[in-house]
Short mmCIF file of C-alpha atoms in Angstrom, two decimals:
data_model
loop_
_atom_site.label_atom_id
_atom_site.label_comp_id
_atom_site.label_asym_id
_atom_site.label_seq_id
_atom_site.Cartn_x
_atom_site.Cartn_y
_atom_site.Cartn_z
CA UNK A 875 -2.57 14.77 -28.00
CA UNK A 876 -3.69 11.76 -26.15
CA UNK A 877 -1.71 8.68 -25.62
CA UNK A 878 -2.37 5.37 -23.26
CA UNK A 879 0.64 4.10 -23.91
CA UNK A 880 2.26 2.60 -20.48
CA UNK A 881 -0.67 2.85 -18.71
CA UNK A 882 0.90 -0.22 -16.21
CA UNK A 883 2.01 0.94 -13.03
CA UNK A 884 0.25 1.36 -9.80
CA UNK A 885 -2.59 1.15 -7.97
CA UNK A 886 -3.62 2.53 -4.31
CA UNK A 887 -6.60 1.47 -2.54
CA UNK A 888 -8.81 2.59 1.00
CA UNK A 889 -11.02 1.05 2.96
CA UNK A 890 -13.21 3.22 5.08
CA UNK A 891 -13.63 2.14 9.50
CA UNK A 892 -16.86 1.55 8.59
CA UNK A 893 -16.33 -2.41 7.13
CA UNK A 894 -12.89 -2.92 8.87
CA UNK A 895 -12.07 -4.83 11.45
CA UNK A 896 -10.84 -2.49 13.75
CA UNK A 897 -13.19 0.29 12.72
CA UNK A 898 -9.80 2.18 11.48
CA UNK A 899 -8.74 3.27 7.91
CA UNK A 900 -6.88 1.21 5.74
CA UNK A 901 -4.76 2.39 2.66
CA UNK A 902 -2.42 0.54 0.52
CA UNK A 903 -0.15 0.81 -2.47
CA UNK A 904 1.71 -0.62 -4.97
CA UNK A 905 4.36 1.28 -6.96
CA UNK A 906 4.90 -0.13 -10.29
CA UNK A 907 8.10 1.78 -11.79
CA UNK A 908 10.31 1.23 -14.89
CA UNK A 909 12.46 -1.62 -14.45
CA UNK A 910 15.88 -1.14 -12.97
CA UNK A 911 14.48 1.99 -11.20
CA UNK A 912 14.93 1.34 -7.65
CA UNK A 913 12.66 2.24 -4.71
CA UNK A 914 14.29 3.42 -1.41
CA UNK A 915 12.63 4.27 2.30
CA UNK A 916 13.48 7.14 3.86
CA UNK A 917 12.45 9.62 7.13
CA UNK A 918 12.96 13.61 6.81
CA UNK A 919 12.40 15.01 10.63
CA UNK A 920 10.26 17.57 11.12
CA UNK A 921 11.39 21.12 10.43
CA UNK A 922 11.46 25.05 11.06
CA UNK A 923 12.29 27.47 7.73
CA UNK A 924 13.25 31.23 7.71
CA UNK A 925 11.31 33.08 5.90
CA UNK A 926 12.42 33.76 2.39
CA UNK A 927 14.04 29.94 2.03
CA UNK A 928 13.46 28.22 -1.55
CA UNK A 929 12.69 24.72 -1.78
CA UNK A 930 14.69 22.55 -4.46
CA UNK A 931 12.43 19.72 -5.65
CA UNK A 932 13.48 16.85 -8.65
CA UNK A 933 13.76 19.79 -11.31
CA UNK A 934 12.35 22.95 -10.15
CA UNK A 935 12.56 25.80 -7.11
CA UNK A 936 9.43 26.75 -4.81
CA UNK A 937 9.00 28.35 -2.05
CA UNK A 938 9.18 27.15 1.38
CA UNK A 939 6.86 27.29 4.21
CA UNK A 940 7.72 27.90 7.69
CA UNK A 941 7.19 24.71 9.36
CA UNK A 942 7.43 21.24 7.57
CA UNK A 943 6.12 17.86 9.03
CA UNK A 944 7.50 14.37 9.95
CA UNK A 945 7.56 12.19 6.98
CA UNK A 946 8.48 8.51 6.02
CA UNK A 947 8.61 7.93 2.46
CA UNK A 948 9.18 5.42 -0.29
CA UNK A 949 10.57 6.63 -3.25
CA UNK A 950 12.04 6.12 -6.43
CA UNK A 951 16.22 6.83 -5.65
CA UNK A 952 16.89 9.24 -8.25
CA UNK A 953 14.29 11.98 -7.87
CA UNK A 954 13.07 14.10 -4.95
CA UNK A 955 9.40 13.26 -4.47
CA UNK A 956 7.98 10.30 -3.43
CA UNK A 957 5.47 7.65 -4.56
CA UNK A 958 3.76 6.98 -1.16
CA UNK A 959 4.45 8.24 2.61
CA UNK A 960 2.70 8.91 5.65
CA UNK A 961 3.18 12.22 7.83
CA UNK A 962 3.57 12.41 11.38
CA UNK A 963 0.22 14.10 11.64
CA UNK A 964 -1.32 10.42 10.25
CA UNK A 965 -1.82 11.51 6.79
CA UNK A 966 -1.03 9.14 3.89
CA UNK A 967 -1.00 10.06 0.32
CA UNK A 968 -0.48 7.13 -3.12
CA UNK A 969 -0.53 8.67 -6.57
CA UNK A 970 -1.01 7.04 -10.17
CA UNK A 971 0.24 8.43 -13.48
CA UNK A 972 -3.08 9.26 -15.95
CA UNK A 973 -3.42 10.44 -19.14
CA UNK A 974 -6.34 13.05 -20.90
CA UNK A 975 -7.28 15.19 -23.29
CA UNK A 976 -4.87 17.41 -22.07
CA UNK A 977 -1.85 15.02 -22.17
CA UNK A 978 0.66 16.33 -24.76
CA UNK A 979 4.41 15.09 -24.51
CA UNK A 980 6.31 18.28 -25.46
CA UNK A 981 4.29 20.31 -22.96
CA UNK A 982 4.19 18.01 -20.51
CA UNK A 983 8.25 17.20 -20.02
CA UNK A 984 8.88 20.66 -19.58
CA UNK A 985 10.54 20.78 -16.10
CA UNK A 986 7.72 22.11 -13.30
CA UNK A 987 6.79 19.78 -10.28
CA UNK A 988 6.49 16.19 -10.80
CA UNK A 989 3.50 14.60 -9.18
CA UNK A 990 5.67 12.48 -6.62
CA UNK A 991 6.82 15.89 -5.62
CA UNK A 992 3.47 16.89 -4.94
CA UNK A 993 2.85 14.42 -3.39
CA UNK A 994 5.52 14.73 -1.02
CA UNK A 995 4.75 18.70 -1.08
CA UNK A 996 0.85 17.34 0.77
CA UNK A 997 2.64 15.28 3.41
CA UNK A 998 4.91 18.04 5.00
CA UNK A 999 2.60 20.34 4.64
CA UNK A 1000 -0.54 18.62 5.29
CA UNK A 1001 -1.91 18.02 8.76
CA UNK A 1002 -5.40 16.26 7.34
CA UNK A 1003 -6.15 14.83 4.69
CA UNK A 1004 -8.02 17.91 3.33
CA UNK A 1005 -4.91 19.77 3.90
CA UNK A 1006 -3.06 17.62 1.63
CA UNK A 1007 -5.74 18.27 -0.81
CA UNK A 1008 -5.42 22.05 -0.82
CA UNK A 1009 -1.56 21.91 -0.56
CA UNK A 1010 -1.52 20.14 -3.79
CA UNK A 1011 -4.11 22.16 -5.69
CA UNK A 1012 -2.63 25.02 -5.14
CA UNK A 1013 1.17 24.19 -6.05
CA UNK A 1014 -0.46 22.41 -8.85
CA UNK A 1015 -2.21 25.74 -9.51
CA UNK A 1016 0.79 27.92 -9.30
CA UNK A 1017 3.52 25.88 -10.52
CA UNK A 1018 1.75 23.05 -12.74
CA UNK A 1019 3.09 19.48 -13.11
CA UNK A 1020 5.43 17.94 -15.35
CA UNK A 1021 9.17 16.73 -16.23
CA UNK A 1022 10.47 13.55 -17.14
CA UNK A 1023 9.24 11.21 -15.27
CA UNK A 1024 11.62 8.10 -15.36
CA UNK A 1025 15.60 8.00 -15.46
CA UNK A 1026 15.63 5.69 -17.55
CA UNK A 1027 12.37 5.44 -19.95
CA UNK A 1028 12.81 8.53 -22.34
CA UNK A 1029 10.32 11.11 -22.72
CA UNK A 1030 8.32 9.84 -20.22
CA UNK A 1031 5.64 12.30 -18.71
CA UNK A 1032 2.28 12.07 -17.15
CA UNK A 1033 -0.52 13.73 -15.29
CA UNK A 1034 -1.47 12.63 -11.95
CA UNK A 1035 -4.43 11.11 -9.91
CA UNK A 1036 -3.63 10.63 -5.90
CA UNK A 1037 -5.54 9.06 -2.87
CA UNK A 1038 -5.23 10.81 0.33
CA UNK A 1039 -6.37 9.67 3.25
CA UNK A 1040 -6.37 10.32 7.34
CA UNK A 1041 -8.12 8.83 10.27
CA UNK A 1042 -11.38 9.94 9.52
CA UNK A 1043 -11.88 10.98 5.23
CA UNK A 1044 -9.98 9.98 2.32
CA UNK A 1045 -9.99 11.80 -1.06
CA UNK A 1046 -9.26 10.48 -4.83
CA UNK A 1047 -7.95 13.86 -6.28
CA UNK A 1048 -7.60 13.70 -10.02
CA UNK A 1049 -5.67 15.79 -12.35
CA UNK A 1050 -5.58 17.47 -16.06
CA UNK A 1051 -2.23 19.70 -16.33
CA UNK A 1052 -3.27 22.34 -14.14
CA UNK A 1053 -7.06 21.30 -14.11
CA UNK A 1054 -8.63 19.33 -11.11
CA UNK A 1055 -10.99 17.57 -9.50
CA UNK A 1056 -11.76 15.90 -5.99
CA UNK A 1057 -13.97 13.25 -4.58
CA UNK A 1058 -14.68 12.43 -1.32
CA UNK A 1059 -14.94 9.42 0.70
CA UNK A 1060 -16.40 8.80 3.81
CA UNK A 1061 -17.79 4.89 3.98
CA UNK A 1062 -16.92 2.04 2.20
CA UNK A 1063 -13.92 1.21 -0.65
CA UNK A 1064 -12.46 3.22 -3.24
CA UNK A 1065 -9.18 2.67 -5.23
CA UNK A 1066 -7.54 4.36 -8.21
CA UNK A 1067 -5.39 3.21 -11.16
CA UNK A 1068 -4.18 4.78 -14.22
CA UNK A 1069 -7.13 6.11 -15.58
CA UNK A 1070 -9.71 9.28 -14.65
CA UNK A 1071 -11.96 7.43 -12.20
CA UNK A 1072 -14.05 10.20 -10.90
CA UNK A 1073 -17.63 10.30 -12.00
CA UNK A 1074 -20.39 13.01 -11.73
CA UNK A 1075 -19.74 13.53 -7.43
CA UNK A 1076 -17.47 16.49 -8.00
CA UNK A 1077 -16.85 17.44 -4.49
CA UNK A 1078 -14.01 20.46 -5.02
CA UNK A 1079 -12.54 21.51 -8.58
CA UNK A 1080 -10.25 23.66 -9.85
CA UNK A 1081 -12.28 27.48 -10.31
CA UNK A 1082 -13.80 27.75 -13.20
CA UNK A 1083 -13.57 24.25 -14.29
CA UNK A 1084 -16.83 23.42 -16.16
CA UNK A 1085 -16.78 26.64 -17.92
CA UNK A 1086 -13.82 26.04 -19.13
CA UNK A 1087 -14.83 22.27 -20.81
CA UNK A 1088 -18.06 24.23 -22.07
CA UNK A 1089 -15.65 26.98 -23.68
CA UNK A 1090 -13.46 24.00 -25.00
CA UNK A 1091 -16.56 22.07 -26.57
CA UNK A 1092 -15.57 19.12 -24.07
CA UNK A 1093 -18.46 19.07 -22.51
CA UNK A 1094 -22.40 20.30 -23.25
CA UNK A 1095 -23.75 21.73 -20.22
CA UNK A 1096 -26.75 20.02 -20.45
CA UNK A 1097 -25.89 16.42 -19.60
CA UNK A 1098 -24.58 15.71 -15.73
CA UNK A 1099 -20.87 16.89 -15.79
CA UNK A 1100 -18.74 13.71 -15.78
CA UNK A 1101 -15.23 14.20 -15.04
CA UNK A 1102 -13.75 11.15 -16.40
CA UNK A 1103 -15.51 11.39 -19.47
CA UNK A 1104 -15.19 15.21 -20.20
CA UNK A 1105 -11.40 15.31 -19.15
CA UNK A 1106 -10.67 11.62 -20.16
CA UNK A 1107 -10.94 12.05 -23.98
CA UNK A 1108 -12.08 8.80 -24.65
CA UNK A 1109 -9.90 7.27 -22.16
CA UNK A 1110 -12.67 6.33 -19.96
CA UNK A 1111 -12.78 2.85 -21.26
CA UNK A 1112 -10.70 1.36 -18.60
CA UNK A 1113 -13.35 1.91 -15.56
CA UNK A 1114 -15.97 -0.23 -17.87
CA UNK A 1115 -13.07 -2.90 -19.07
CA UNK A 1116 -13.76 -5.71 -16.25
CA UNK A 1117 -10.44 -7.27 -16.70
CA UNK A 1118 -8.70 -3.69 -16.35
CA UNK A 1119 -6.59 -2.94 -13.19
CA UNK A 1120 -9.15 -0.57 -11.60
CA UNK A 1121 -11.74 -3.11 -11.88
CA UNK A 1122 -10.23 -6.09 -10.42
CA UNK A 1123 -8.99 -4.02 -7.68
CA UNK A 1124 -12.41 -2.55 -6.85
CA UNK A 1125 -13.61 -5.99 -7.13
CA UNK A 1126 -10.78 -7.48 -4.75
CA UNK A 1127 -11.52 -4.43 -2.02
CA UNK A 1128 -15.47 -5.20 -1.75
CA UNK A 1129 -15.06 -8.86 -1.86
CA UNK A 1130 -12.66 -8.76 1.56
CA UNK A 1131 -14.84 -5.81 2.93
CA UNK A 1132 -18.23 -7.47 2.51
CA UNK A 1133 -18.48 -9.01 5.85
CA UNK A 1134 -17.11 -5.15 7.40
CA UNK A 1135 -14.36 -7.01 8.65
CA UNK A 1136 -11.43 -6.16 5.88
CA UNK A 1137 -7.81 -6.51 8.00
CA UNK A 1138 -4.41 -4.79 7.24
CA UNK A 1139 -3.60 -8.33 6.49
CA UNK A 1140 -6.08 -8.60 3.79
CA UNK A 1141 -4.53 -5.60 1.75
CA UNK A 1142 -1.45 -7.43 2.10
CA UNK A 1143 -3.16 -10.22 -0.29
CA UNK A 1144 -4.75 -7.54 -2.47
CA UNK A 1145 -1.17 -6.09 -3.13
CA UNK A 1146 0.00 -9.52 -3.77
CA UNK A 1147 -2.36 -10.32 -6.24
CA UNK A 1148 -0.81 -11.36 -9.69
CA UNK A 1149 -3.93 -12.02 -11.50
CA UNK A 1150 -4.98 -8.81 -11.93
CA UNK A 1151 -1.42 -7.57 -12.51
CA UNK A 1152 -1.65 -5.49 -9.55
CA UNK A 1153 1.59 -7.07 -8.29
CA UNK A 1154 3.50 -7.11 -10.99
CA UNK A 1155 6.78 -9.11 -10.05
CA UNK A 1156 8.68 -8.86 -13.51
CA UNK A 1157 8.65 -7.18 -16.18
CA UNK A 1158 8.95 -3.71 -18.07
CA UNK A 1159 7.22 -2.51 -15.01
CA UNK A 1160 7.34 -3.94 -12.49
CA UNK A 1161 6.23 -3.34 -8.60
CA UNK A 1162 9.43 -1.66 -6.76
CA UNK A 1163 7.80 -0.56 -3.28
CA UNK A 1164 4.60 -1.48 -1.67
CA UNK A 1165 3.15 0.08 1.66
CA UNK A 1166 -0.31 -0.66 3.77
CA UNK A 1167 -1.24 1.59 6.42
CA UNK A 1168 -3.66 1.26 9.21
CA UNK A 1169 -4.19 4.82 10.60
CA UNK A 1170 -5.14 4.83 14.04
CA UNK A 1171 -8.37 4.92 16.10
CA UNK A 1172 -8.91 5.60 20.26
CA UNK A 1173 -5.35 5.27 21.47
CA UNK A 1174 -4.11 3.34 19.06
CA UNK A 1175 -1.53 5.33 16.58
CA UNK A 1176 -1.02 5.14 13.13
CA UNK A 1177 1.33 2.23 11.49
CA UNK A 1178 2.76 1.61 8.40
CA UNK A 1179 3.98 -1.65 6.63
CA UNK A 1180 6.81 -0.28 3.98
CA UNK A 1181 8.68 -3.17 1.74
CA UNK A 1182 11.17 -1.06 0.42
CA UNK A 1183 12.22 -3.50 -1.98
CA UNK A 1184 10.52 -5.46 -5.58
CA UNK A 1185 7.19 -7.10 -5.45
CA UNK A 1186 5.44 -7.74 -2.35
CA UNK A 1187 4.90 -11.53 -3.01
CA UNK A 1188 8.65 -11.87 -2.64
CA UNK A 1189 9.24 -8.80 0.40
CA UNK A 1190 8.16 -8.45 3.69
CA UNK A 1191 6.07 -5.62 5.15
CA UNK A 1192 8.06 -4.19 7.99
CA UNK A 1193 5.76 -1.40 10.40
CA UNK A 1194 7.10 1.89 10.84
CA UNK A 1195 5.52 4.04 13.44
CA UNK A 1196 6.63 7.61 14.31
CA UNK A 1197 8.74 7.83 17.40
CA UNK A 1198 11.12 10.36 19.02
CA UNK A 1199 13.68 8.97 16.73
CA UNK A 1200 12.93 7.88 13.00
CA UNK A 1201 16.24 7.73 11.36
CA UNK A 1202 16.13 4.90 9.02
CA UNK A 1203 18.25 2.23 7.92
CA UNK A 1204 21.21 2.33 6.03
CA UNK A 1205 20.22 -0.91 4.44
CA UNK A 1206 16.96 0.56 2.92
CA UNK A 1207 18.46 4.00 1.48
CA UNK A 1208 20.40 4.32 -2.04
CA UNK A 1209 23.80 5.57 -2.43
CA UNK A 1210 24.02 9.44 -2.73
CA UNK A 1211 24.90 10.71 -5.84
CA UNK A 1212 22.89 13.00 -8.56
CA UNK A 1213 25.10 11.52 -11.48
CA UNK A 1214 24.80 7.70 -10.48
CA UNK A 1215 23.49 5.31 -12.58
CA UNK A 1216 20.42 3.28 -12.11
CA UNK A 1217 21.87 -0.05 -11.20
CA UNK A 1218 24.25 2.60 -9.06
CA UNK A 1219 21.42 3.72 -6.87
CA UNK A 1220 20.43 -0.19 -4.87
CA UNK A 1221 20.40 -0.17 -1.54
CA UNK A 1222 21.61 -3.28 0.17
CA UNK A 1223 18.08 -4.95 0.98
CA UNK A 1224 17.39 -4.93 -2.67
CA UNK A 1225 20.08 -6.09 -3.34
CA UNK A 1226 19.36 -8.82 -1.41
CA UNK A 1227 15.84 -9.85 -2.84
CA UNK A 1228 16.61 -8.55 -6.59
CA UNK A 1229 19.31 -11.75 -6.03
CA UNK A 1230 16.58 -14.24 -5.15
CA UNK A 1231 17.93 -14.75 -0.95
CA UNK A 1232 14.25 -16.06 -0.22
CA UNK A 1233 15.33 -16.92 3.52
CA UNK A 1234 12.67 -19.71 3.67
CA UNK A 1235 9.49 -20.36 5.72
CA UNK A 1236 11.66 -17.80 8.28
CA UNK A 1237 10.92 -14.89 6.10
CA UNK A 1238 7.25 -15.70 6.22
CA UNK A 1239 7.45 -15.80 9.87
CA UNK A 1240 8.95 -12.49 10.38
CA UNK A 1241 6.52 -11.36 8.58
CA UNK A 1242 3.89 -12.07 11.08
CA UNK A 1243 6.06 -10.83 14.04
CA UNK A 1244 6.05 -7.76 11.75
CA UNK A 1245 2.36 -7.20 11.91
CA UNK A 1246 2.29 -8.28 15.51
CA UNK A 1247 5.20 -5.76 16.30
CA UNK A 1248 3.62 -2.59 14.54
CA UNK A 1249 -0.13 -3.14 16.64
CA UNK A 1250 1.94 -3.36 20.48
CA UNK A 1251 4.33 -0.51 19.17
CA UNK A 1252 1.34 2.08 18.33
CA UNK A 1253 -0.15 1.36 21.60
CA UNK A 1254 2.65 2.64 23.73
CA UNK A 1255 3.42 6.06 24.90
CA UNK A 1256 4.72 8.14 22.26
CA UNK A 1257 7.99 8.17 24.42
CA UNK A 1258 8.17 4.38 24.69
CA UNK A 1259 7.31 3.92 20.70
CA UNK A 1260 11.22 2.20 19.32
CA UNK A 1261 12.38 2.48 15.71
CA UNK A 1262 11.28 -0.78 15.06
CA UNK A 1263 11.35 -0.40 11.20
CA UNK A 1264 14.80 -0.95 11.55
CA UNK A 1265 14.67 -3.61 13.58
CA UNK A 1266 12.72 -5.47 11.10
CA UNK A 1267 14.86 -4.35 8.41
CA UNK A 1268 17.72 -6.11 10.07
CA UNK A 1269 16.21 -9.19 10.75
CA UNK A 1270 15.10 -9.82 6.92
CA UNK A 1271 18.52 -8.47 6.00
CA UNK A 1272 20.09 -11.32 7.98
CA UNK A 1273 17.92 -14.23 6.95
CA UNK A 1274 18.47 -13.48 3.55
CA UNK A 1275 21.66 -14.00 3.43
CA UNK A 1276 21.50 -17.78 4.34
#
């Protein structure tokens, strides 16, 4: 049974080296959760397994690989996956909740893997971006998706969509319970929201994929196979709706890229933008974490911009880049505890903005030593790189409280 109800949260966007500035990759995202939900920013170090170990995730146990990558993630306190990250490797990975013709609430909150835990399944396992592909298919494949979704909305559930990208390809990989499909993207923009947004360039899909919609009477096998529109069931509307989400973003991408000069900076804006409720700064949903990535080209390494607290027009962007020691912040990490409560779970930062410390035309200032910071830090040698997320992290924790 399909239901759009709540689709209003999140949208993640690329930009292809081809019309940016810098000639590097640019990804962005906005997490739009369930309010009092909060978003925390953490680092898990790279790791070795024995063989044999089990993997807890939120609800469910898998099994563990050998070796497990560098991550930095933002995610929502309570659960074990994450709604955005980047790997050591330079891989970054946003997802978006969707719904089908396969959405149906009392198989989909049956505990399996939640789509934040796939997508922090792609980033330690995932040294490319096609990696991260594969590493999600085939969990999703083998364990399917689903669980409830929110601590706090009830019997909330959802399929998922994600954008993956690296220093050289992105991919929008969409998903139908256990069903998928991926696109490719090599020049150009391309952004996702909470709707089916692949077309008729099927790149990979699940095995036996359109003979299953044939089999299903989904689809004809005469006309072009359309993913959104075979899978959607009838939910398709929202790619032709101009004032929808997907198309305001799309819009917003190709205006800054026209001139092949889009800037890290300009995704900032995009993520701020209010008009098209893409930042989404109150509300039943609104934006709890926001991250912009620029991933690396030549010497230069990968950086990313992490909030870690509600709506970007109101946080800072402070640049993470991987170093020899990534251990983050107190002051951006929740209180442990399985059995807290929401408004249990805030980290001291939020606190901070969630109480309206604006910290003046100062905040806006370290802002821009923020940006400035993250393009000398990537530049050094790897053994010279400092944690400078924390650094930054500080800084807007101390001006806010004047």
């Amino acid at each position: 049974m399909f239901s759009n109800e709540g689709l209003v949260s999140c949208d993640t966007f690329v930009v292809m080296g081809d019309v940016t500035n810098t000639g590097e990759v640019v990804f962005g995202k906005n997490s739009d959760r369930p309010k009092g939900e909060v978003q925390e920013v953490v680092s898990v170090e790279p790791q070795i397994h024995e063989p044999g170990t089990k993997l807890k995730c939120t609800y469910i146990e898998i099994d563990q690989v050998t070796s497990t990558l560098g991550v930095v993630l933002s995610k929502s306190a309570w659960m074990w996956g994450a709604e955005m990250g980047a790997n050591q490797a330079g891989v970054v990975i946003g997802n978006e909740a969707v719904w089908n013709r396969l959405s149906c609430s009392s198989h989909d909150l049956v505990s399996r893997l939640l789509g934040m835990d796939l997508l922090r399944l792609g980033l330690e396992r995932g040294n490319t971006a096609k990696e991260a592909v594969e590493v999600i298919t085939s969990l999703l494949e083998k364990y399917g998706q689903g669980g409830q979704c929110s601590d706090i909305v009830p019997d909330f559930s959802y399929h998922n969509s994600f954008l993956i990208a690296d220093q050289t390809e992105a991919w929008v990989l969409e998903t139908a319970d256990r069903l998928w499909a991926a696109e490719k993207v090599e020049r150009g923009c391309r952004n996702i929201s909470n709707c089916l947004s692949i077309g008729t360039r099927v790149d990979l899909c699940s095995r036996g994929l359109m003979e299953t919609a044939k089999e299903n009477g989904w689809w004809n096998g005469v006309e072009p196979f359309n993913w959104a529109i075979v899978l959607g069931g009838g939910a398709s509307g929202e790619l032709e709706n101009p004032d929808s989400r997907w198309r305001c973003g799309k819009n917003l991408l190709e205006e800054n890229a026209k001139l092949g000069k889009f800037r890290v900076e300009d995704m900032m804006e995009v993520l701020r933008d209010e008009k098209s409720g893409i930042n989404r700064p109150g509300g039943d949903f609104p934006t709890a974490g926001s991250q912009v990535s620029s991933l690396g080209c030549g010497t230069a390494r990968a950086c990313h911009w992490l909030t870690a607290t509600l709506a970007p027009s109101r946080s800072v962007f402070k640049p993470f880049v991987f170093c020899s020691s990534n251990k983050i912040t107190g002051l951006t990490q929740s209180p442990a505890g399985v059995r807290l409560a929401p408004g249990e779970r805030k980290h001291p930062l939020w606190k901070m903005v969630e109480a309206g410390k604006e910290g003046g035309e100062e905040i806006r200032q370290l802002e821009s030593w923020c940006l400035e910071t993250g393009y000398q830090e990537r530049r050094k040698p790897f053994s010279e790189i400092d944690n400078v997320f924390n650094e930054a992290v500080e800084k807007e924790f101390n001006l806010r409280q004047f």
